[in-house]
């Protein structure tokens, strides 16, 4: 049976089939979670794999090996930059999660860890980001009842974790 869990843990420590990088469209080493993932995976190796792919549109996802990470793969999902909610941000954020899960399924992966995409340096309000993230994951599980996947949201901040637990309770997920 598939599951959605929120854990206080660094995403780079998880031994899962894939971790999700909150990527930029150019798939370049960035700041925040993206920088931490690149550094832990091996910046040169991960950047070379991303350079081969070249680009990923906002709301989409691509996959690379995990290199030095405990995770076997990195799925690079591009969330939107927050512009007040008037530039399709909710739809694009939902799509980034859904596409990451679709890539996982296409590659036969059954465990995945997400950061809270777009809620750091991209400025997406955390409460709203949690609602979109949890809804997208719940909807994916509901639409793919024949496919088992364990979803972990990895957070390292108590306040962000509490917002996620509150959103999950409100959505009854």
Short mmCIF file of N, CA and C in Angstrom, two decimals:
data_model
loop_
_atom_site.label_atom_id
_atom_site.label_comp_id
_atom_site.label_asym_id
_atom_site.label_seq_id
_atom_site.Cartn_x
_atom_site.Cartn_y
_atom_site.Cartn_z
N UNK A 1 0.84 -1.19 0.00
CA UNK A 1 0.00 0.00 0.00
C UNK A 1 0.89 1.25 0.00
N UNK A 2 0.59 2.19 -0.84
CA UNK A 2 1.37 3.42 -0.94
C UNK A 2 1.17 4.28 0.29
N UNK A 3 2.15 5.16 0.55
CA UNK A 3 2.08 6.01 1.74
C UNK A 3 2.69 7.37 1.47
N UNK A 4 2.28 8.33 2.28
CA UNK A 4 2.86 9.67 2.27
C UNK A 4 3.26 9.97 3.71
N UNK A 5 4.53 10.31 3.91
CA UNK A 5 5.05 10.57 5.25
C UNK A 5 5.83 11.88 5.24
N UNK A 6 5.85 12.55 6.37
CA UNK A 6 6.65 13.76 6.55
C UNK A 6 7.66 13.45 7.66
N UNK A 7 8.95 13.60 7.35
CA UNK A 7 9.99 13.27 8.31
C UNK A 7 10.96 14.43 8.48
N UNK A 8 11.46 14.57 9.71
CA UNK A 8 12.51 15.55 9.96
C UNK A 8 13.84 14.85 9.71
N UNK A 9 14.36 15.03 8.50
CA UNK A 9 15.58 14.36 8.07
C UNK A 9 16.14 15.12 6.87
N UNK A 10 17.45 15.07 6.70
CA UNK A 10 18.06 15.65 5.51
C UNK A 10 17.80 14.72 4.33
N UNK A 11 17.34 15.27 3.25
CA UNK A 11 16.99 14.48 2.07
C UNK A 11 18.19 13.69 1.53
N UNK A 12 19.40 14.20 1.72
CA UNK A 12 20.57 13.53 1.17
C UNK A 12 20.98 12.30 1.98
N UNK A 13 20.35 12.08 3.13
CA UNK A 13 20.66 10.92 3.97
C UNK A 13 19.76 9.72 3.68
N UNK A 14 18.71 9.92 2.92
CA UNK A 14 17.70 8.87 2.74
C UNK A 14 18.12 7.82 1.71
N UNK A 15 17.97 6.56 2.10
CA UNK A 15 18.23 5.45 1.19
C UNK A 15 16.91 5.06 0.52
N UNK A 16 16.61 5.78 -0.54
CA UNK A 16 15.38 5.58 -1.30
C UNK A 16 15.74 5.38 -2.76
N UNK A 17 14.77 4.97 -3.55
CA UNK A 17 15.03 4.81 -4.98
C UNK A 17 15.38 6.14 -5.63
N UNK A 18 14.74 7.22 -5.20
CA UNK A 18 15.03 8.54 -5.77
C UNK A 18 14.77 9.63 -4.75
N UNK A 19 15.61 10.66 -4.81
CA UNK A 19 15.29 11.90 -4.11
C UNK A 19 14.99 12.92 -5.19
N UNK A 20 14.21 13.91 -4.83
CA UNK A 20 13.82 14.94 -5.78
C UNK A 20 14.62 16.21 -5.49
N UNK A 21 15.21 16.72 -6.53
CA UNK A 21 15.91 18.00 -6.47
C UNK A 21 14.95 19.09 -6.90
N UNK A 22 14.85 20.14 -6.09
CA UNK A 22 14.08 21.32 -6.48
C UNK A 22 14.95 22.09 -7.47
N UNK A 23 14.82 21.74 -8.73
CA UNK A 23 15.74 22.17 -9.78
C UNK A 23 15.35 23.50 -10.41
N UNK A 24 16.32 24.07 -11.12
CA UNK A 24 16.06 25.23 -11.98
C UNK A 24 15.96 24.73 -13.42
N UNK A 25 15.40 25.52 -14.29
CA UNK A 25 15.14 25.07 -15.66
C UNK A 25 16.41 24.71 -16.42
N UNK A 26 17.54 25.33 -16.08
CA UNK A 26 18.80 25.05 -16.76
C UNK A 26 19.49 23.80 -16.20
N UNK A 27 18.92 23.23 -15.14
CA UNK A 27 19.48 22.04 -14.48
C UNK A 27 20.92 22.28 -14.01
N UNK A 28 21.15 23.48 -13.50
CA UNK A 28 22.47 23.86 -13.02
C UNK A 28 22.53 23.80 -11.50
N UNK A 29 23.73 23.56 -10.98
CA UNK A 29 23.98 23.61 -9.54
C UNK A 29 23.43 24.94 -9.03
N UNK A 30 22.62 24.90 -7.99
CA UNK A 30 22.01 26.11 -7.48
C UNK A 30 22.20 26.24 -5.99
N UNK A 31 21.37 27.05 -5.38
CA UNK A 31 21.42 27.23 -3.94
C UNK A 31 20.40 26.34 -3.25
N UNK A 32 20.28 26.50 -1.96
CA UNK A 32 19.29 25.77 -1.18
C UNK A 32 19.45 24.27 -1.29
N UNK A 33 18.32 23.56 -1.35
CA UNK A 33 18.32 22.10 -1.43
C UNK A 33 19.07 21.64 -2.68
N UNK A 34 18.92 22.34 -3.77
CA UNK A 34 19.59 21.98 -5.02
C UNK A 34 21.10 21.92 -4.82
N UNK A 35 21.67 22.92 -4.19
CA UNK A 35 23.11 22.95 -3.95
C UNK A 35 23.57 21.83 -3.05
N UNK A 36 22.80 21.54 -2.02
CA UNK A 36 23.14 20.46 -1.08
C UNK A 36 23.14 19.12 -1.82
N UNK A 37 22.14 18.89 -2.66
CA UNK A 37 22.05 17.63 -3.41
C UNK A 37 23.23 17.50 -4.38
N UNK A 38 23.53 18.55 -5.12
CA UNK A 38 24.65 18.50 -6.06
C UNK A 38 25.95 18.20 -5.33
N UNK A 39 26.17 18.88 -4.22
CA UNK A 39 27.42 18.69 -3.48
C UNK A 39 27.54 17.26 -2.94
N UNK A 40 26.46 16.72 -2.41
CA UNK A 40 26.49 15.37 -1.84
C UNK A 40 26.61 14.29 -2.92
N UNK A 41 26.01 14.53 -4.07
CA UNK A 41 26.05 13.55 -5.16
C UNK A 41 27.40 13.51 -5.85
N UNK A 42 28.11 14.62 -5.79
CA UNK A 42 29.33 14.79 -6.57
C UNK A 42 29.02 15.82 -7.64
N UNK A 43 29.39 17.05 -7.37
CA UNK A 43 28.98 18.17 -8.21
C UNK A 43 29.34 17.95 -9.68
N UNK A 44 30.55 17.50 -9.95
CA UNK A 44 31.00 17.34 -11.34
C UNK A 44 30.17 16.28 -12.08
N UNK A 45 29.97 15.12 -11.42
CA UNK A 45 29.24 14.03 -12.06
C UNK A 45 27.78 14.38 -12.30
N UNK A 46 27.14 14.96 -11.28
CA UNK A 46 25.72 15.30 -11.41
C UNK A 46 25.53 16.41 -12.44
N UNK A 47 26.44 17.40 -12.42
CA UNK A 47 26.31 18.49 -13.40
C UNK A 47 26.49 17.98 -14.82
N UNK A 48 27.43 17.04 -15.03
CA UNK A 48 27.63 16.47 -16.37
C UNK A 48 26.37 15.74 -16.84
N UNK A 49 25.72 14.99 -15.94
CA UNK A 49 24.49 14.29 -16.31
C UNK A 49 23.38 15.28 -16.64
N UNK A 50 23.29 16.34 -15.86
CA UNK A 50 22.27 17.36 -16.13
C UNK A 50 22.56 18.10 -17.43
N UNK A 51 23.84 18.35 -17.70
CA UNK A 51 24.21 19.03 -18.95
C UNK A 51 23.82 18.21 -20.17
N UNK A 52 23.89 16.89 -20.06
CA UNK A 52 23.47 16.03 -21.17
C UNK A 52 21.98 16.21 -21.47
N UNK A 53 21.19 16.40 -20.42
CA UNK A 53 19.74 16.62 -20.59
C UNK A 53 19.51 18.04 -21.10
N UNK A 54 20.19 19.00 -20.50
CA UNK A 54 20.20 20.37 -20.99
C UNK A 54 19.18 21.33 -20.41
N UNK A 55 17.93 20.91 -20.29
CA UNK A 55 16.87 21.85 -19.90
C UNK A 55 15.67 21.06 -19.40
N UNK A 56 14.93 21.66 -18.50
CA UNK A 56 13.66 21.09 -18.05
C UNK A 56 12.70 22.24 -17.81
N UNK A 57 11.55 22.18 -18.43
CA UNK A 57 10.56 23.25 -18.28
C UNK A 57 9.96 23.26 -16.88
N UNK A 58 9.53 24.41 -16.45
CA UNK A 58 8.83 24.54 -15.17
C UNK A 58 7.60 23.66 -15.19
N UNK A 59 7.42 22.90 -14.11
CA UNK A 59 6.29 21.97 -14.02
C UNK A 59 6.63 20.57 -14.50
N UNK A 60 7.84 20.35 -14.98
CA UNK A 60 8.26 19.04 -15.49
C UNK A 60 9.38 18.46 -14.64
N UNK A 61 9.79 17.24 -14.98
CA UNK A 61 10.84 16.55 -14.22
C UNK A 61 11.63 15.63 -15.13
N UNK A 62 12.91 15.46 -14.80
CA UNK A 62 13.82 14.55 -15.50
C UNK A 62 14.61 13.77 -14.46
N UNK A 63 15.28 12.70 -14.89
CA UNK A 63 15.98 11.83 -13.96
C UNK A 63 17.45 11.67 -14.33
N UNK A 64 18.28 11.57 -13.29
CA UNK A 64 19.71 11.26 -13.44
C UNK A 64 20.07 10.22 -12.40
N UNK A 65 21.26 9.63 -12.52
CA UNK A 65 21.74 8.75 -11.44
C UNK A 65 21.96 9.56 -10.15
N UNK A 66 22.03 8.86 -9.03
CA UNK A 66 22.27 9.50 -7.74
C UNK A 66 23.75 9.65 -7.41
N UNK A 67 24.61 9.02 -8.18
CA UNK A 67 26.05 9.08 -7.99
C UNK A 67 26.43 8.74 -6.55
N UNK A 68 26.98 9.66 -5.77
CA UNK A 68 27.50 9.36 -4.42
C UNK A 68 26.42 9.38 -3.34
N UNK A 69 25.20 9.66 -3.70
CA UNK A 69 24.10 9.70 -2.72
C UNK A 69 23.67 8.29 -2.32
N UNK A 70 23.07 8.12 -1.14
CA UNK A 70 22.47 6.83 -0.81
C UNK A 70 21.30 6.50 -1.74
N UNK A 71 20.63 7.52 -2.26
CA UNK A 71 19.53 7.32 -3.22
C UNK A 71 20.11 6.90 -4.57
N UNK A 72 19.39 6.01 -5.24
CA UNK A 72 19.87 5.50 -6.54
C UNK A 72 19.76 6.54 -7.66
N UNK A 73 18.77 7.41 -7.55
CA UNK A 73 18.49 8.39 -8.61
C UNK A 73 18.17 9.75 -8.01
N UNK A 74 18.33 10.76 -8.84
CA UNK A 74 17.85 12.11 -8.52
C UNK A 74 16.84 12.47 -9.61
N UNK A 75 15.64 12.81 -9.19
CA UNK A 75 14.64 13.33 -10.11
C UNK A 75 14.63 14.84 -9.93
N UNK A 76 14.90 15.55 -11.00
CA UNK A 76 14.99 17.01 -10.98
C UNK A 76 13.62 17.56 -11.38
N UNK A 77 12.92 18.15 -10.44
CA UNK A 77 11.58 18.71 -10.69
C UNK A 77 11.66 20.22 -10.58
N UNK A 78 11.17 20.90 -11.58
CA UNK A 78 11.26 22.35 -11.62
C UNK A 78 9.94 22.96 -11.19
N UNK A 79 9.96 23.58 -10.03
CA UNK A 79 8.79 24.29 -9.53
C UNK A 79 8.83 25.75 -9.98
N UNK A 80 7.72 26.44 -9.81
CA UNK A 80 7.65 27.84 -10.24
C UNK A 80 8.25 28.80 -9.23
N UNK A 81 8.70 29.93 -9.72
CA UNK A 81 9.06 31.05 -8.86
C UNK A 81 7.75 31.75 -8.50
N UNK A 82 7.56 32.06 -7.22
CA UNK A 82 6.33 32.71 -6.76
C UNK A 82 6.27 34.14 -7.27
N UNK A 83 5.20 34.46 -7.95
CA UNK A 83 4.96 35.81 -8.46
C UNK A 83 3.58 36.30 -8.02
N UNK A 84 3.23 35.95 -6.80
CA UNK A 84 1.96 36.40 -6.25
C UNK A 84 0.79 35.48 -6.56
N UNK A 85 1.03 34.39 -7.23
CA UNK A 85 -0.02 33.44 -7.56
C UNK A 85 -0.77 33.74 -8.84
N UNK A 86 -0.29 34.71 -9.59
CA UNK A 86 -1.00 35.15 -10.80
C UNK A 86 -0.35 34.65 -12.09
N UNK A 87 0.66 33.79 -11.96
CA UNK A 87 1.40 33.33 -13.13
C UNK A 87 1.37 31.80 -13.21
N UNK A 88 0.19 31.22 -12.93
CA UNK A 88 0.00 29.76 -13.01
C UNK A 88 0.81 28.98 -11.99
N UNK A 89 1.30 29.63 -10.93
CA UNK A 89 2.16 28.94 -9.97
C UNK A 89 1.52 27.70 -9.35
N UNK A 90 0.25 27.75 -8.89
CA UNK A 90 -0.33 26.53 -8.30
C UNK A 90 -0.37 25.36 -9.27
N UNK A 91 -0.76 25.61 -10.50
CA UNK A 91 -0.82 24.55 -11.52
C UNK A 91 0.57 24.00 -11.81
N UNK A 92 1.55 24.87 -11.92
CA UNK A 92 2.92 24.45 -12.22
C UNK A 92 3.54 23.67 -11.07
N UNK A 93 3.27 24.08 -9.83
CA UNK A 93 3.81 23.36 -8.68
C UNK A 93 3.19 21.97 -8.59
N UNK A 94 1.88 21.89 -8.74
CA UNK A 94 1.19 20.60 -8.74
C UNK A 94 1.79 19.70 -9.83
N UNK A 95 2.01 20.25 -10.99
CA UNK A 95 2.56 19.50 -12.12
C UNK A 95 3.98 19.00 -11.82
N UNK A 96 4.80 19.81 -11.16
CA UNK A 96 6.17 19.39 -10.84
C UNK A 96 6.16 18.13 -9.99
N UNK A 97 5.27 18.07 -8.99
CA UNK A 97 5.17 16.87 -8.15
C UNK A 97 4.63 15.69 -8.97
N UNK A 98 3.58 15.93 -9.72
CA UNK A 98 2.97 14.85 -10.50
C UNK A 98 3.96 14.30 -11.53
N UNK A 99 4.71 15.17 -12.18
CA UNK A 99 5.68 14.71 -13.17
C UNK A 99 6.83 13.94 -12.52
N UNK A 100 7.27 14.36 -11.34
CA UNK A 100 8.31 13.63 -10.63
C UNK A 100 7.84 12.22 -10.30
N UNK A 101 6.60 12.10 -9.86
CA UNK A 101 6.05 10.78 -9.55
C UNK A 101 5.85 9.94 -10.81
N UNK A 102 5.48 10.58 -11.89
CA UNK A 102 5.34 9.87 -13.17
C UNK A 102 6.69 9.34 -13.64
N UNK A 103 7.74 10.15 -13.52
CA UNK A 103 9.09 9.71 -13.87
C UNK A 103 9.50 8.53 -12.99
N UNK A 104 9.18 8.60 -11.71
CA UNK A 104 9.49 7.49 -10.80
C UNK A 104 8.80 6.21 -11.26
N UNK A 105 7.53 6.31 -11.58
CA UNK A 105 6.78 5.13 -12.03
C UNK A 105 7.35 4.60 -13.34
N UNK A 106 7.64 5.47 -14.28
CA UNK A 106 8.19 5.05 -15.57
C UNK A 106 9.53 4.31 -15.42
N UNK A 107 10.24 4.60 -14.33
CA UNK A 107 11.53 3.98 -14.08
C UNK A 107 11.47 2.86 -13.04
N UNK A 108 10.25 2.46 -12.66
CA UNK A 108 10.07 1.35 -11.74
C UNK A 108 10.55 1.63 -10.33
N UNK A 109 10.49 2.87 -9.90
CA UNK A 109 10.95 3.26 -8.57
C UNK A 109 9.77 3.24 -7.59
N UNK A 110 10.04 2.76 -6.39
CA UNK A 110 8.94 2.58 -5.43
C UNK A 110 9.12 3.35 -4.12
N UNK A 111 10.18 4.14 -4.02
CA UNK A 111 10.33 5.02 -2.86
C UNK A 111 10.97 6.32 -3.34
N UNK A 112 10.42 7.43 -2.87
CA UNK A 112 10.85 8.75 -3.34
C UNK A 112 10.77 9.74 -2.19
N UNK A 113 11.73 10.64 -2.15
CA UNK A 113 11.75 11.68 -1.12
C UNK A 113 11.75 13.05 -1.79
N UNK A 114 10.87 13.90 -1.31
CA UNK A 114 10.73 15.25 -1.83
C UNK A 114 11.16 16.29 -0.80
N UNK A 115 11.74 17.39 -1.27
CA UNK A 115 11.78 18.60 -0.44
C UNK A 115 10.47 19.33 -0.67
N UNK A 116 10.27 20.45 -0.01
CA UNK A 116 9.09 21.27 -0.29
C UNK A 116 9.46 22.19 -1.45
N UNK A 117 9.15 21.75 -2.66
CA UNK A 117 9.56 22.43 -3.89
C UNK A 117 9.01 23.86 -3.95
N UNK A 118 9.84 24.78 -4.37
CA UNK A 118 9.53 26.20 -4.61
C UNK A 118 9.34 27.02 -3.34
N UNK A 119 9.38 26.41 -2.17
CA UNK A 119 9.08 27.12 -0.93
C UNK A 119 10.31 27.73 -0.26
N UNK A 120 11.47 27.59 -0.88
CA UNK A 120 12.68 28.20 -0.34
C UNK A 120 12.99 29.48 -1.08
N UNK A 121 14.07 29.45 -1.85
CA UNK A 121 14.51 30.66 -2.54
C UNK A 121 13.54 31.10 -3.65
N UNK A 122 12.65 30.20 -4.08
CA UNK A 122 11.65 30.57 -5.09
C UNK A 122 10.45 31.29 -4.48
N UNK A 123 10.36 31.34 -3.15
CA UNK A 123 9.41 32.20 -2.47
C UNK A 123 7.97 31.76 -2.38
N UNK A 124 7.65 30.52 -2.77
CA UNK A 124 6.26 30.06 -2.69
C UNK A 124 5.85 30.00 -1.22
N UNK A 125 4.70 30.57 -0.85
CA UNK A 125 4.27 30.52 0.56
C UNK A 125 4.17 29.06 1.05
N UNK A 126 4.81 28.78 2.17
CA UNK A 126 4.94 27.40 2.64
C UNK A 126 3.60 26.70 2.84
N UNK A 127 2.63 27.36 3.46
CA UNK A 127 1.34 26.71 3.68
C UNK A 127 0.70 26.29 2.37
N UNK A 128 0.73 27.18 1.39
CA UNK A 128 0.15 26.87 0.08
C UNK A 128 0.96 25.80 -0.65
N UNK A 129 2.29 25.85 -0.50
CA UNK A 129 3.15 24.85 -1.14
C UNK A 129 2.85 23.46 -0.59
N UNK A 130 2.66 23.36 0.73
CA UNK A 130 2.32 22.06 1.34
C UNK A 130 1.02 21.52 0.77
N UNK A 131 0.02 22.38 0.66
CA UNK A 131 -1.28 21.91 0.18
C UNK A 131 -1.18 21.36 -1.25
N UNK A 132 -0.45 22.05 -2.11
CA UNK A 132 -0.28 21.59 -3.50
C UNK A 132 0.53 20.29 -3.52
N UNK A 133 1.60 20.24 -2.74
CA UNK A 133 2.46 19.06 -2.71
C UNK A 133 1.69 17.83 -2.26
N UNK A 134 0.99 17.95 -1.15
CA UNK A 134 0.26 16.81 -0.60
C UNK A 134 -0.89 16.40 -1.51
N UNK A 135 -1.58 17.38 -2.08
CA UNK A 135 -2.69 17.06 -2.97
C UNK A 135 -2.20 16.35 -4.22
N UNK A 136 -1.09 16.82 -4.80
CA UNK A 136 -0.55 16.18 -6.01
C UNK A 136 -0.14 14.74 -5.72
N UNK A 137 0.50 14.51 -4.59
CA UNK A 137 0.94 13.15 -4.24
C UNK A 137 -0.26 12.25 -3.96
N UNK A 138 -1.23 12.77 -3.23
CA UNK A 138 -2.45 12.00 -2.95
C UNK A 138 -3.18 11.66 -4.25
N UNK A 139 -3.32 12.63 -5.13
CA UNK A 139 -4.01 12.39 -6.40
C UNK A 139 -3.27 11.35 -7.24
N UNK A 140 -1.94 11.40 -7.24
CA UNK A 140 -1.16 10.41 -7.98
C UNK A 140 -1.42 9.00 -7.44
N UNK A 141 -1.38 8.86 -6.13
CA UNK A 141 -1.63 7.55 -5.53
C UNK A 141 -3.03 7.05 -5.88
N UNK A 142 -4.01 7.93 -5.80
CA UNK A 142 -5.40 7.56 -6.11
C UNK A 142 -5.54 7.13 -7.57
N UNK A 143 -4.84 7.81 -8.47
CA UNK A 143 -4.95 7.51 -9.90
C UNK A 143 -4.12 6.30 -10.32
N UNK A 144 -3.22 5.86 -9.45
CA UNK A 144 -2.32 4.75 -9.77
C UNK A 144 -2.40 3.68 -8.69
N UNK A 145 -3.61 3.23 -8.43
CA UNK A 145 -3.85 2.26 -7.37
C UNK A 145 -3.12 0.95 -7.54
N UNK A 146 -2.73 0.64 -8.75
CA UNK A 146 -2.01 -0.61 -9.02
C UNK A 146 -0.50 -0.46 -8.83
N UNK A 147 -0.04 0.73 -8.49
CA UNK A 147 1.39 1.00 -8.36
C UNK A 147 1.70 1.43 -6.94
N UNK A 148 2.58 0.70 -6.29
CA UNK A 148 2.93 1.01 -4.90
C UNK A 148 4.15 1.93 -4.85
N UNK A 149 4.00 3.03 -4.11
CA UNK A 149 5.11 3.96 -3.93
C UNK A 149 5.04 4.57 -2.54
N UNK A 150 6.19 4.64 -1.89
CA UNK A 150 6.29 5.30 -0.59
C UNK A 150 6.89 6.68 -0.81
N UNK A 151 6.16 7.70 -0.37
CA UNK A 151 6.55 9.08 -0.57
C UNK A 151 6.93 9.67 0.78
N UNK A 152 8.12 10.26 0.83
CA UNK A 152 8.59 10.93 2.04
C UNK A 152 8.82 12.39 1.71
N UNK A 153 8.36 13.25 2.57
CA UNK A 153 8.73 14.66 2.51
C UNK A 153 9.81 14.85 3.56
N UNK A 154 11.00 15.21 3.13
CA UNK A 154 12.14 15.39 4.01
C UNK A 154 12.31 16.87 4.32
N UNK A 155 12.16 17.22 5.59
CA UNK A 155 12.33 18.61 6.02
C UNK A 155 13.28 18.64 7.21
N UNK A 156 13.99 19.74 7.38
CA UNK A 156 14.91 19.85 8.49
C UNK A 156 14.53 20.96 9.46
N UNK A 157 13.45 21.64 9.19
CA UNK A 157 13.01 22.77 10.01
C UNK A 157 11.70 22.41 10.70
N UNK A 158 11.64 22.60 12.01
CA UNK A 158 10.44 22.25 12.78
C UNK A 158 9.21 23.01 12.31
N UNK A 159 9.36 24.30 12.03
CA UNK A 159 8.21 25.11 11.61
C UNK A 159 7.65 24.60 10.28
N UNK A 160 8.52 24.30 9.34
CA UNK A 160 8.07 23.79 8.04
C UNK A 160 7.42 22.42 8.21
N UNK A 161 8.00 21.59 9.07
CA UNK A 161 7.41 20.27 9.32
C UNK A 161 6.01 20.41 9.92
N UNK A 162 5.87 21.29 10.90
CA UNK A 162 4.57 21.49 11.54
C UNK A 162 3.53 22.01 10.55
N UNK A 163 3.94 22.88 9.65
CA UNK A 163 3.01 23.35 8.61
C UNK A 163 2.57 22.19 7.72
N UNK A 164 3.48 21.29 7.42
CA UNK A 164 3.14 20.12 6.60
C UNK A 164 2.19 19.19 7.32
N UNK A 165 2.44 18.94 8.59
CA UNK A 165 1.55 18.07 9.37
C UNK A 165 0.16 18.69 9.49
N UNK A 166 0.11 20.00 9.66
CA UNK A 166 -1.18 20.70 9.73
C UNK A 166 -1.93 20.60 8.40
N UNK A 167 -1.22 20.82 7.29
CA UNK A 167 -1.85 20.74 5.96
C UNK A 167 -2.35 19.32 5.70
N UNK A 168 -1.56 18.32 6.08
CA UNK A 168 -1.97 16.93 5.87
C UNK A 168 -3.23 16.62 6.67
N UNK A 169 -3.31 17.11 7.89
CA UNK A 169 -4.50 16.88 8.72
C UNK A 169 -5.72 17.58 8.11
N UNK A 170 -5.53 18.82 7.65
CA UNK A 170 -6.64 19.58 7.06
C UNK A 170 -7.14 18.93 5.78
N UNK A 171 -6.23 18.35 5.00
CA UNK A 171 -6.61 17.68 3.75
C UNK A 171 -7.06 16.25 3.97
N UNK A 172 -6.87 15.77 5.20
CA UNK A 172 -7.23 14.39 5.56
C UNK A 172 -6.49 13.38 4.68
N UNK A 173 -5.20 13.60 4.55
CA UNK A 173 -4.35 12.72 3.74
C UNK A 173 -3.45 11.93 4.67
#
